[in-house]
Amino acid sequence: MKKQIVIAPSILSADFADLGNEVRAIDEGGCDWIHFDVMDGSFVPPITIGDNVCKAIRSHTDKPIDVHLMVNHPDTQVEAFANAGADIITVHQEACVHLERTLQYIRSLGKKAGVSLNPATPVSTIRHVLHCTDLVLLMSVNPGYGGQKYIHAVTDKIRECRAMLDEAGCDAWLEVDGGVNVETIEEVAAAGADAIVAGSAVYNKPDYAAAIAELRALASKAG
Ligand code: DX5
Ligand code: ZN
């Protein structure tokens, strides 16, 4: 069955000094999930926010918090984010030596388990963990920063991943993250994505609700 498209604004581009209000604004503005980017200064150069901030925003929204762990040794963070109220916890394939075990661990804590791939990492690397995957997050920029340009070579990879999920009978969400905006979202949705992360395309606009509605309309038209 075809899923409704999910719009997940990334709070990476929000005003961190006013995060409670920034989260409430996208919630009231009609988003589906809150995308929460965690960076450790090692897997990617910047350091952003951790489980304590996740806990702090939990009381500002009832919508799912979609945690994207761009960190090395993600197993050390999983339980803290589960306790902080995360709903989906996504780890990078490139950061996991025992990926199947990590995904099972996330599920054992009652959370949805996601796996993310950098642009250069082939889709085939997750073929054998689909039985314990609830979400695949394809990066369409090299992770680390908001506001980068969409890498068009990833569009073929979205198609390939869609085909792999369908063939395996896996109903995991196919989420795409990086450089998705009004210019690129139709290409992304048409290729088979059913969850879209948008940081600057929402938070750099004056009217978040209007930005979310426009992205949703374009994605629904194409998807
Ligand atoms: C990048 C993060 C993204 C980022 C997206 O490393 O994982 O979630 O915030 O930002 P935009 O939509 O501005 O590319
Ligand atoms: Zn992200």
PDB file of C-alpha atoms and ligand atoms in Angstrom:
ATOM      1  CA  MET A   1       0.000   0.000   0.000  1.00  0.00           C
ATOM      2  CA  LYS A   2       1.293   3.445  -0.874  1.00  0.00           C
ATOM      3  CA  LYS A   3       2.151   5.573   2.114  1.00  0.00           C
ATOM      4  CA  GLN A   4       1.170   9.170   2.664  1.00  0.00           C
ATOM      5  CA  ILE A   5       4.195  11.368   2.136  1.00  0.00           C
ATOM      6  CA  VAL A   6       5.861  12.412   5.396  1.00  0.00           C
ATOM      7  CA  ILE A   7       7.301  15.903   5.759  1.00  0.00           C
ATOM      8  CA  ALA A   8       9.973  16.041   8.476  1.00  0.00           C
ATOM      9  CA  PRO A   9      11.471  19.505   9.010  1.00  0.00           C
ATOM     10  CA  SER A  10      14.976  19.400  10.467  1.00  0.00           C
ATOM     11  CA  ILE A  11      15.413  21.550  13.543  1.00  0.00           C
ATOM     12  CA  LEU A  12      19.091  21.893  12.604  1.00  0.00           C
ATOM     13  CA  SER A  13      18.095  25.099  10.825  1.00  0.00           C
ATOM     14  CA  ALA A  14      15.899  26.347  13.696  1.00  0.00           C
ATOM     15  CA  ASP A  15      16.799  29.058  16.195  1.00  0.00           C
ATOM     16  CA  PHE A  16      18.439  26.981  18.956  1.00  0.00           C
ATOM     17  CA  ALA A  17      17.915  29.793  21.463  1.00  0.00           C
ATOM     18  CA  ASP A  18      14.156  29.423  20.994  1.00  0.00           C
ATOM     19  CA  LEU A  19      13.819  25.715  20.305  1.00  0.00           C
ATOM     20  CA  GLY A  20      10.556  25.060  22.163  1.00  0.00           C
ATOM     21  CA  ASN A  21       8.733  27.675  20.118  1.00  0.00           C
ATOM     22  CA  GLU A  22      10.471  26.577  16.918  1.00  0.00           C
ATOM     23  CA  VAL A  23       9.281  22.985  17.452  1.00  0.00           C
ATOM     24  CA  ARG A  24       5.735  24.095  18.292  1.00  0.00           C
ATOM     25  CA  ALA A  25       5.688  26.241  15.172  1.00  0.00           C
ATOM     26  CA  ILE A  26       6.380  23.340  12.798  1.00  0.00           C
ATOM     27  CA  ASP A  27       3.998  21.093  14.755  1.00  0.00           C
ATOM     28  CA  GLU A  28       1.195  23.643  14.410  1.00  0.00           C
ATOM     29  CA  GLY A  29       2.381  24.308  10.867  1.00  0.00           C
ATOM     30  CA  GLY A  30       1.390  20.774   9.861  1.00  0.00           C
ATOM     31  CA  CYS A  31       4.616  18.774   9.792  1.00  0.00           C
ATOM     32  CA  ASP A  32       4.454  14.995  10.264  1.00  0.00           C
ATOM     33  CA  TRP A  33       7.705  14.290  12.108  1.00  0.00           C
ATOM     34  CA  ILE A  34      10.379  16.401  13.836  1.00  0.00           C
ATOM     35  CA  HIS A  35      13.797  15.552  12.335  1.00  0.00           C
ATOM     36  CA  PHE A  36      16.528  15.770  14.995  1.00  0.00           C
ATOM     37  CA  ASP A  37      20.135  15.879  13.750  1.00  0.00           C
ATOM     38  CA  VAL A  38      22.783  14.642  16.162  1.00  0.00           C
ATOM     39  CA  MET A  39      26.434  15.289  15.228  1.00  0.00           C
ATOM     40  CA  ASP A  40      29.448  14.299  17.289  1.00  0.00           C
ATOM     41  CA  GLY A  41      32.407  16.203  15.838  1.00  0.00           C
ATOM     42  CA  SER A  42      33.908  12.874  14.722  1.00  0.00           C
ATOM     43  CA  PHE A  43      31.639  11.088  12.228  1.00  0.00           C
ATOM     44  CA  VAL A  44      30.959  14.594  10.898  1.00  0.00           C
ATOM     45  CA  PRO A  45      32.896  17.751  11.840  1.00  0.00           C
ATOM     46  CA  PRO A  46      30.247  19.752  13.750  1.00  0.00           C
ATOM     47  CA  ILE A  47      28.770  19.035  17.176  1.00  0.00           C
ATOM     48  CA  THR A  48      25.062  19.743  17.523  1.00  0.00           C
ATOM     49  CA  ILE A  49      22.581  18.497  20.115  1.00  0.00           C
ATOM     50  CA  GLY A  50      22.147  15.402  22.267  1.00  0.00           C
ATOM     51  CA  ASP A  51      19.573  13.420  24.222  1.00  0.00           C
ATOM     52  CA  ASN A  52      19.071  16.165  26.820  1.00  0.00           C
ATOM     53  CA  VAL A  53      17.814  18.489  24.087  1.00  0.00           C
ATOM     54  CA  CYS A  54      15.592  15.717  22.729  1.00  0.00           C
ATOM     55  CA  LYS A  55      14.093  15.371  26.205  1.00  0.00           C
ATOM     56  CA  ALA A  56      13.627  19.134  26.415  1.00  0.00           C
ATOM     57  CA  ILE A  57      11.646  19.381  23.178  1.00  0.00           C
ATOM     58  CA  ARG A  58       9.569  16.252  23.909  1.00  0.00           C
ATOM     59  CA  SER A  59       7.056  18.291  25.917  1.00  0.00           C
ATOM     60  CA  HIS A  60       6.564  20.727  23.016  1.00  0.00           C
ATOM     61  CA  THR A  61       5.141  18.230  20.510  1.00  0.00           C
ATOM     62  CA  ASP A  62       3.254  14.944  20.347  1.00  0.00           C
ATOM     63  CA  LYS A  63       4.552  14.235  16.851  1.00  0.00           C
ATOM     64  CA  PRO A  64       7.209  11.572  16.259  1.00  0.00           C
ATOM     65  CA  ILE A  65      10.791  12.662  16.892  1.00  0.00           C
ATOM     66  CA  ASP A  66      12.952  11.270  14.101  1.00  0.00           C
ATOM     67  CA  VAL A  67      16.492  11.099  15.476  1.00  0.00           C
ATOM     68  CA  HIS A  68      19.332  10.972  12.934  1.00  0.00           C
ATOM     69  CA  LEU A  69      22.535   9.911  14.660  1.00  0.00           C
ATOM     70  CA  MET A  70      25.529  11.161  12.652  1.00  0.00           C
ATOM     71  CA  VAL A  71      27.887   9.775  15.273  1.00  0.00           C
ATOM     72  CA  ASN A  72      30.529   7.112  15.647  1.00  0.00           C
ATOM     73  CA  HIS A  73      29.713   4.325  18.123  1.00  0.00           C
ATOM     74  CA  PRO A  74      25.965   5.006  17.933  1.00  0.00           C
ATOM     75  CA  ASP A  75      25.171   2.100  20.291  1.00  0.00           C
ATOM     76  CA  THR A  76      26.376   4.292  23.148  1.00  0.00           C
ATOM     77  CA  GLN A  77      23.605   6.830  22.382  1.00  0.00           C
ATOM     78  CA  VAL A  78      20.632   4.624  21.583  1.00  0.00           C
ATOM     79  CA  GLU A  79      19.330   4.020  25.099  1.00  0.00           C
ATOM     80  CA  ALA A  80      19.673   7.682  26.073  1.00  0.00           C
ATOM     81  CA  PHE A  81      17.612   8.770  23.065  1.00  0.00           C
ATOM     82  CA  ALA A  82      15.046   6.055  23.695  1.00  0.00           C
ATOM     83  CA  ASN A  83      14.650   7.387  27.255  1.00  0.00           C
ATOM     84  CA  ALA A  84      14.525  10.958  25.966  1.00  0.00           C
ATOM     85  CA  GLY A  85      11.380  10.204  23.973  1.00  0.00           C
ATOM     86  CA  ALA A  86      12.691   9.576  20.471  1.00  0.00           C
ATOM     87  CA  ASP A  87      10.316   7.558  18.270  1.00  0.00           C
ATOM     88  CA  ILE A  88      12.642   6.675  15.398  1.00  0.00           C
ATOM     89  CA  ILE A  89      16.378   6.188  15.912  1.00  0.00           C
ATOM     90  CA  THR A  90      18.514   6.091  12.785  1.00  0.00           C
ATOM     91  CA  VAL A  91      22.156   5.064  12.714  1.00  0.00           C
ATOM     92  CA  HIS A  92      24.636   5.273   9.864  1.00  0.00           C
ATOM     93  CA  GLN A  93      25.635   2.054   8.165  1.00  0.00           C
ATOM     94  CA  GLU A  94      29.176   3.486   7.927  1.00  0.00           C
ATOM     95  CA  ALA A  95      29.357   3.857  11.730  1.00  0.00           C
ATOM     96  CA  CYS A  96      28.161   0.350  12.646  1.00  0.00           C
ATOM     97  CA  VAL A  97      30.398  -2.694  12.690  1.00  0.00           C
ATOM     98  CA  HIS A  98      27.492  -4.935  13.719  1.00  0.00           C
ATOM     99  CA  LEU A  99      24.617  -3.189  12.024  1.00  0.00           C
ATOM    100  CA  GLU A 100      22.065  -5.974  12.419  1.00  0.00           C
ATOM    101  CA  ARG A 101      22.690  -6.078  16.161  1.00  0.00           C
ATOM    102  CA  THR A 102      22.338  -2.303  16.488  1.00  0.00           C
ATOM    103  CA  LEU A 103      19.023  -2.263  14.599  1.00  0.00           C
ATOM    104  CA  GLN A 104      17.693  -5.121  16.748  1.00  0.00           C
ATOM    105  CA  TYR A 105      18.842  -3.252  19.836  1.00  0.00           C
ATOM    106  CA  ILE A 106      16.853  -0.150  18.817  1.00  0.00           C
ATOM    107  CA  ARG A 107      13.778  -2.297  18.226  1.00  0.00           C
ATOM    108  CA  SER A 108      14.245  -4.061  21.566  1.00  0.00           C
ATOM    109  CA  LEU A 109      13.759  -0.660  23.233  1.00  0.00           C
ATOM    110  CA  GLY A 110      10.404  -0.280  21.484  1.00  0.00           C
ATOM    111  CA  LYS A 111      11.622   2.231  18.892  1.00  0.00           C
ATOM    112  CA  LYS A 112      11.583   2.253  15.111  1.00  0.00           C
ATOM    113  CA  ALA A 113      15.001   1.338  13.732  1.00  0.00           C
ATOM    114  CA  GLY A 114      16.450   3.376  10.889  1.00  0.00           C
ATOM    115  CA  VAL A 115      19.608   2.974   8.843  1.00  0.00           C
ATOM    116  CA  SER A 116      21.222   5.796   6.897  1.00  0.00           C
ATOM    117  CA  LEU A 117      23.608   5.746   3.939  1.00  0.00           C
ATOM    118  CA  ASN A 118      26.003   8.489   2.868  1.00  0.00           C
ATOM    119  CA  PRO A 119      25.818   9.393  -0.824  1.00  0.00           C
ATOM    120  CA  ALA A 120      28.805   7.172  -1.705  1.00  0.00           C
ATOM    121  CA  THR A 121      27.580   4.062   0.137  1.00  0.00           C
ATOM    122  CA  PRO A 122      25.771   1.514  -2.046  1.00  0.00           C
ATOM    123  CA  VAL A 123      22.198   0.487  -1.326  1.00  0.00           C
ATOM    124  CA  SER A 124      23.273  -3.167  -1.454  1.00  0.00           C
ATOM    125  CA  THR A 125      25.056  -2.737   1.926  1.00  0.00           C
ATOM    126  CA  ILE A 126      21.696  -2.851   3.732  1.00  0.00           C
ATOM    127  CA  ARG A 127      20.083  -5.597   1.662  1.00  0.00           C
ATOM    128  CA  HIS A 128      20.578  -8.161   4.407  1.00  0.00           C
ATOM    129  CA  VAL A 129      19.282  -6.111   7.317  1.00  0.00           C
ATOM    130  CA  LEU A 130      15.885  -5.218   5.867  1.00  0.00           C
ATOM    131  CA  HIS A 131      14.184  -7.735   8.186  1.00  0.00           C
ATOM    132  CA  CYS A 132      14.971  -5.416  11.101  1.00  0.00           C
ATOM    133  CA  THR A 133      14.718  -2.034   9.364  1.00  0.00           C
ATOM    134  CA  ASP A 134      11.775   0.341   9.774  1.00  0.00           C
ATOM    135  CA  LEU A 135      13.289   3.265   7.894  1.00  0.00           C
ATOM    136  CA  VAL A 136      16.019   3.800   5.301  1.00  0.00           C
ATOM    137  CA  LEU A 137      17.487   7.303   5.260  1.00  0.00           C
ATOM    138  CA  LEU A 138      19.344   8.143   2.079  1.00  0.00           C
ATOM    139  CA  MET A 139      21.602  11.160   2.407  1.00  0.00           C
ATOM    140  CA  SER A 140      21.443  13.405  -0.634  1.00  0.00           C
ATOM    141  CA  VAL A 141      24.268  15.611   0.660  1.00  0.00           C
ATOM    142  CA  ASN A 142      27.377  14.631   2.583  1.00  0.00           C
ATOM    143  CA  PRO A 143      26.140  14.912   6.175  1.00  0.00           C
ATOM    144  CA  GLY A 144      27.287  17.624   8.534  1.00  0.00           C
ATOM    145  CA  TYR A 145      25.626  20.835   7.437  1.00  0.00           C
ATOM    146  CA  GLY A 146      22.238  22.220   6.533  1.00  0.00           C
ATOM    147  CA  GLY A 147      21.699  24.272   3.412  1.00  0.00           C
ATOM    148  CA  GLN A 148      23.844  22.219   1.010  1.00  0.00           C
ATOM    149  CA  LYS A 149      22.964  21.480  -2.608  1.00  0.00           C
ATOM    150  CA  TYR A 150      21.102  18.288  -3.506  1.00  0.00           C
ATOM    151  CA  ILE A 151      23.375  15.714  -5.195  1.00  0.00           C
ATOM    152  CA  HIS A 152      21.403  14.659  -8.280  1.00  0.00           C
ATOM    153  CA  ALA A 153      23.334  11.391  -8.623  1.00  0.00           C
ATOM    154  CA  VAL A 154      21.392  10.205  -5.544  1.00  0.00           C
ATOM    155  CA  THR A 155      18.112  10.206  -7.474  1.00  0.00           C
ATOM    156  CA  ASP A 156      19.045   6.935  -9.189  1.00  0.00           C
ATOM    157  CA  LYS A 157      19.943   5.539  -5.803  1.00  0.00           C
ATOM    158  CA  ILE A 158      16.467   6.405  -4.480  1.00  0.00           C
ATOM    159  CA  ARG A 159      14.960   4.462  -7.396  1.00  0.00           C
ATOM    160  CA  GLU A 160      17.268   1.533  -6.726  1.00  0.00           C
ATOM    161  CA  CYS A 161      16.388   1.521  -3.046  1.00  0.00           C
ATOM    162  CA  ARG A 162      12.652   1.756  -3.783  1.00  0.00           C
ATOM    163  CA  ALA A 163      12.961  -1.276  -6.073  1.00  0.00           C
ATOM    164  CA  MET A 164      14.947  -3.204  -3.468  1.00  0.00           C
ATOM    165  CA  LEU A 165      12.408  -2.494  -0.710  1.00  0.00           C
ATOM    166  CA  ASP A 166       9.467  -3.419  -2.935  1.00  0.00           C
ATOM    167  CA  GLU A 167      11.141  -6.602  -4.127  1.00  0.00           C
ATOM    168  CA  ALA A 168      11.921  -7.634  -0.545  1.00  0.00           C
ATOM    169  CA  GLY A 169       8.356  -6.853   0.550  1.00  0.00           C
ATOM    170  CA  CYS A 170       9.827  -4.426   3.099  1.00  0.00           C
ATOM    171  CA  ASP A 171       7.494  -1.599   4.089  1.00  0.00           C
ATOM    172  CA  ALA A 172      10.214   0.569   5.657  1.00  0.00           C
ATOM    173  CA  TRP A 173       9.940   4.289   5.097  1.00  0.00           C
ATOM    174  CA  LEU A 174      12.298   5.582   2.412  1.00  0.00           C
ATOM    175  CA  GLU A 175      13.440   8.958   3.705  1.00  0.00           C
ATOM    176  CA  VAL A 176      15.680  11.404   1.837  1.00  0.00           C
ATOM    177  CA  ASP A 177      17.736  14.066   3.610  1.00  0.00           C
ATOM    178  CA  GLY A 178      19.726  16.996   2.272  1.00  0.00           C
ATOM    179  CA  GLY A 179      19.080  19.783  -0.182  1.00  0.00           C
ATOM    180  CA  VAL A 180      15.403  18.986  -0.583  1.00  0.00           C
ATOM    181  CA  ASN A 181      13.415  22.125  -1.396  1.00  0.00           C
ATOM    182  CA  VAL A 182      10.719  23.317  -3.806  1.00  0.00           C
ATOM    183  CA  GLU A 183      13.101  22.825  -6.728  1.00  0.00           C
ATOM    184  CA  THR A 184      14.137  19.255  -5.920  1.00  0.00           C
ATOM    185  CA  ILE A 185      11.283  17.649  -3.993  1.00  0.00           C
ATOM    186  CA  GLU A 186       9.347  16.481  -7.050  1.00  0.00           C
ATOM    187  CA  GLU A 187      12.403  14.623  -8.369  1.00  0.00           C
ATOM    188  CA  VAL A 188      12.890  12.987  -4.954  1.00  0.00           C
ATOM    189  CA  ALA A 189       9.245  11.949  -4.532  1.00  0.00           C
ATOM    190  CA  ALA A 190       8.937  10.699  -8.108  1.00  0.00           C
ATOM    191  CA  ALA A 191      11.962   8.453  -7.535  1.00  0.00           C
ATOM    192  CA  GLY A 192      10.143   6.727  -4.668  1.00  0.00           C
ATOM    193  CA  ALA A 193      10.843   8.573  -1.420  1.00  0.00           C
ATOM    194  CA  ASP A 194       7.942   8.620   1.036  1.00  0.00           C
ATOM    195  CA  ALA A 195       9.522  10.706   3.792  1.00  0.00           C
ATOM    196  CA  ILE A 196      11.265  13.995   3.155  1.00  0.00           C
ATOM    197  CA  VAL A 197      13.596  15.932   5.454  1.00  0.00           C
ATOM    198  CA  ALA A 198      13.688  19.664   4.875  1.00  0.00           C
ATOM    199  CA  GLY A 199      15.770  21.972   7.042  1.00  0.00           C
ATOM    200  CA  SER A 200      16.486  25.253   5.335  1.00  0.00           C
ATOM    201  CA  ALA A 201      13.489  24.834   3.011  1.00  0.00           C
ATOM    202  CA  VAL A 202      11.232  25.263   6.063  1.00  0.00           C
ATOM    203  CA  TYR A 203      13.165  27.166   8.715  1.00  0.00           C
ATOM    204  CA  ASN A 204      14.671  29.745   6.383  1.00  0.00           C
ATOM    205  CA  LYS A 205      11.186  30.721   5.209  1.00  0.00           C
ATOM    206  CA  PRO A 206       9.093  33.355   7.002  1.00  0.00           C
ATOM    207  CA  ASP A 207       5.947  31.176   7.118  1.00  0.00           C
ATOM    208  CA  TYR A 208       6.700  27.583   8.172  1.00  0.00           C
ATOM    209  CA  ALA A 209       3.132  26.353   7.602  1.00  0.00           C
ATOM    210  CA  ALA A 210       3.121  27.691   4.061  1.00  0.00           C
ATOM    211  CA  ALA A 211       6.528  26.155   3.364  1.00  0.00           C
ATOM    212  CA  ILE A 212       5.402  22.746   4.664  1.00  0.00           C
ATOM    213  CA  ALA A 213       2.153  22.923   2.670  1.00  0.00           C
ATOM    214  CA  GLU A 214       3.989  23.814  -0.527  1.00  0.00           C
ATOM    215  CA  LEU A 215       6.483  20.965  -0.095  1.00  0.00           C
ATOM    216  CA  ARG A 216       3.665  18.522   0.653  1.00  0.00           C
ATOM    217  CA  ALA A 217       1.670  19.596  -2.392  1.00  0.00           C
ATOM    218  CA  LEU A 218       4.665  19.220  -4.719  1.00  0.00           C
ATOM    219  CA  ALA A 219       5.615  15.829  -3.247  1.00  0.00           C
ATOM    220  CA  SER A 220       2.066  14.475  -3.415  1.00  0.00           C
ATOM    221  CA  LYS A 221       1.778  15.558  -7.030  1.00  0.00           C
ATOM    222  CA  ALA A 222       4.988  13.748  -7.970  1.00  0.00           C
ATOM    223  CA  GLY A 223       4.895  10.716  -5.649  1.00  0.00           C
TER     224      GLY A 223
HETATM  225  C1  DX5 B   1      22.619  17.224   7.208  1.00  0.00           C
HETATM  226  C2  DX5 B   1      21.424  16.851   8.062  1.00  0.00           C
HETATM  227  C3  DX5 B   1      20.149  17.296   7.464  1.00  0.00           C
HETATM  228  C4  DX5 B   1      20.058  18.791   7.260  1.00  0.00           C
HETATM  229  C5  DX5 B   1      19.178  19.059   6.107  1.00  0.00           C
HETATM  230  O1  DX5 B   1      23.751  16.602   7.621  1.00  0.00           O
HETATM  231  O2  DX5 B   1      21.330  15.456   8.267  1.00  0.00           O
HETATM  232  O3  DX5 B   1      19.023  16.806   8.164  1.00  0.00           O
HETATM  233  O4  DX5 B   1      19.595  19.479   8.365  1.00  0.00           O
HETATM  234  O5  DX5 B   1      19.216  20.419   5.850  1.00  0.00           O
HETATM  235  P1  DX5 B   1      18.772  20.988   4.434  1.00  0.00           P
HETATM  236  O6  DX5 B   1      17.362  20.555   4.205  1.00  0.00           O
HETATM  237  O7  DX5 B   1      18.929  22.463   4.605  1.00  0.00           O
HETATM  238  O8  DX5 B   1      19.703  20.401   3.401  1.00  0.00           O
HETATM  239 ZN    ZN B   2      19.332  14.580   9.062  1.00  0.00          ZN
END
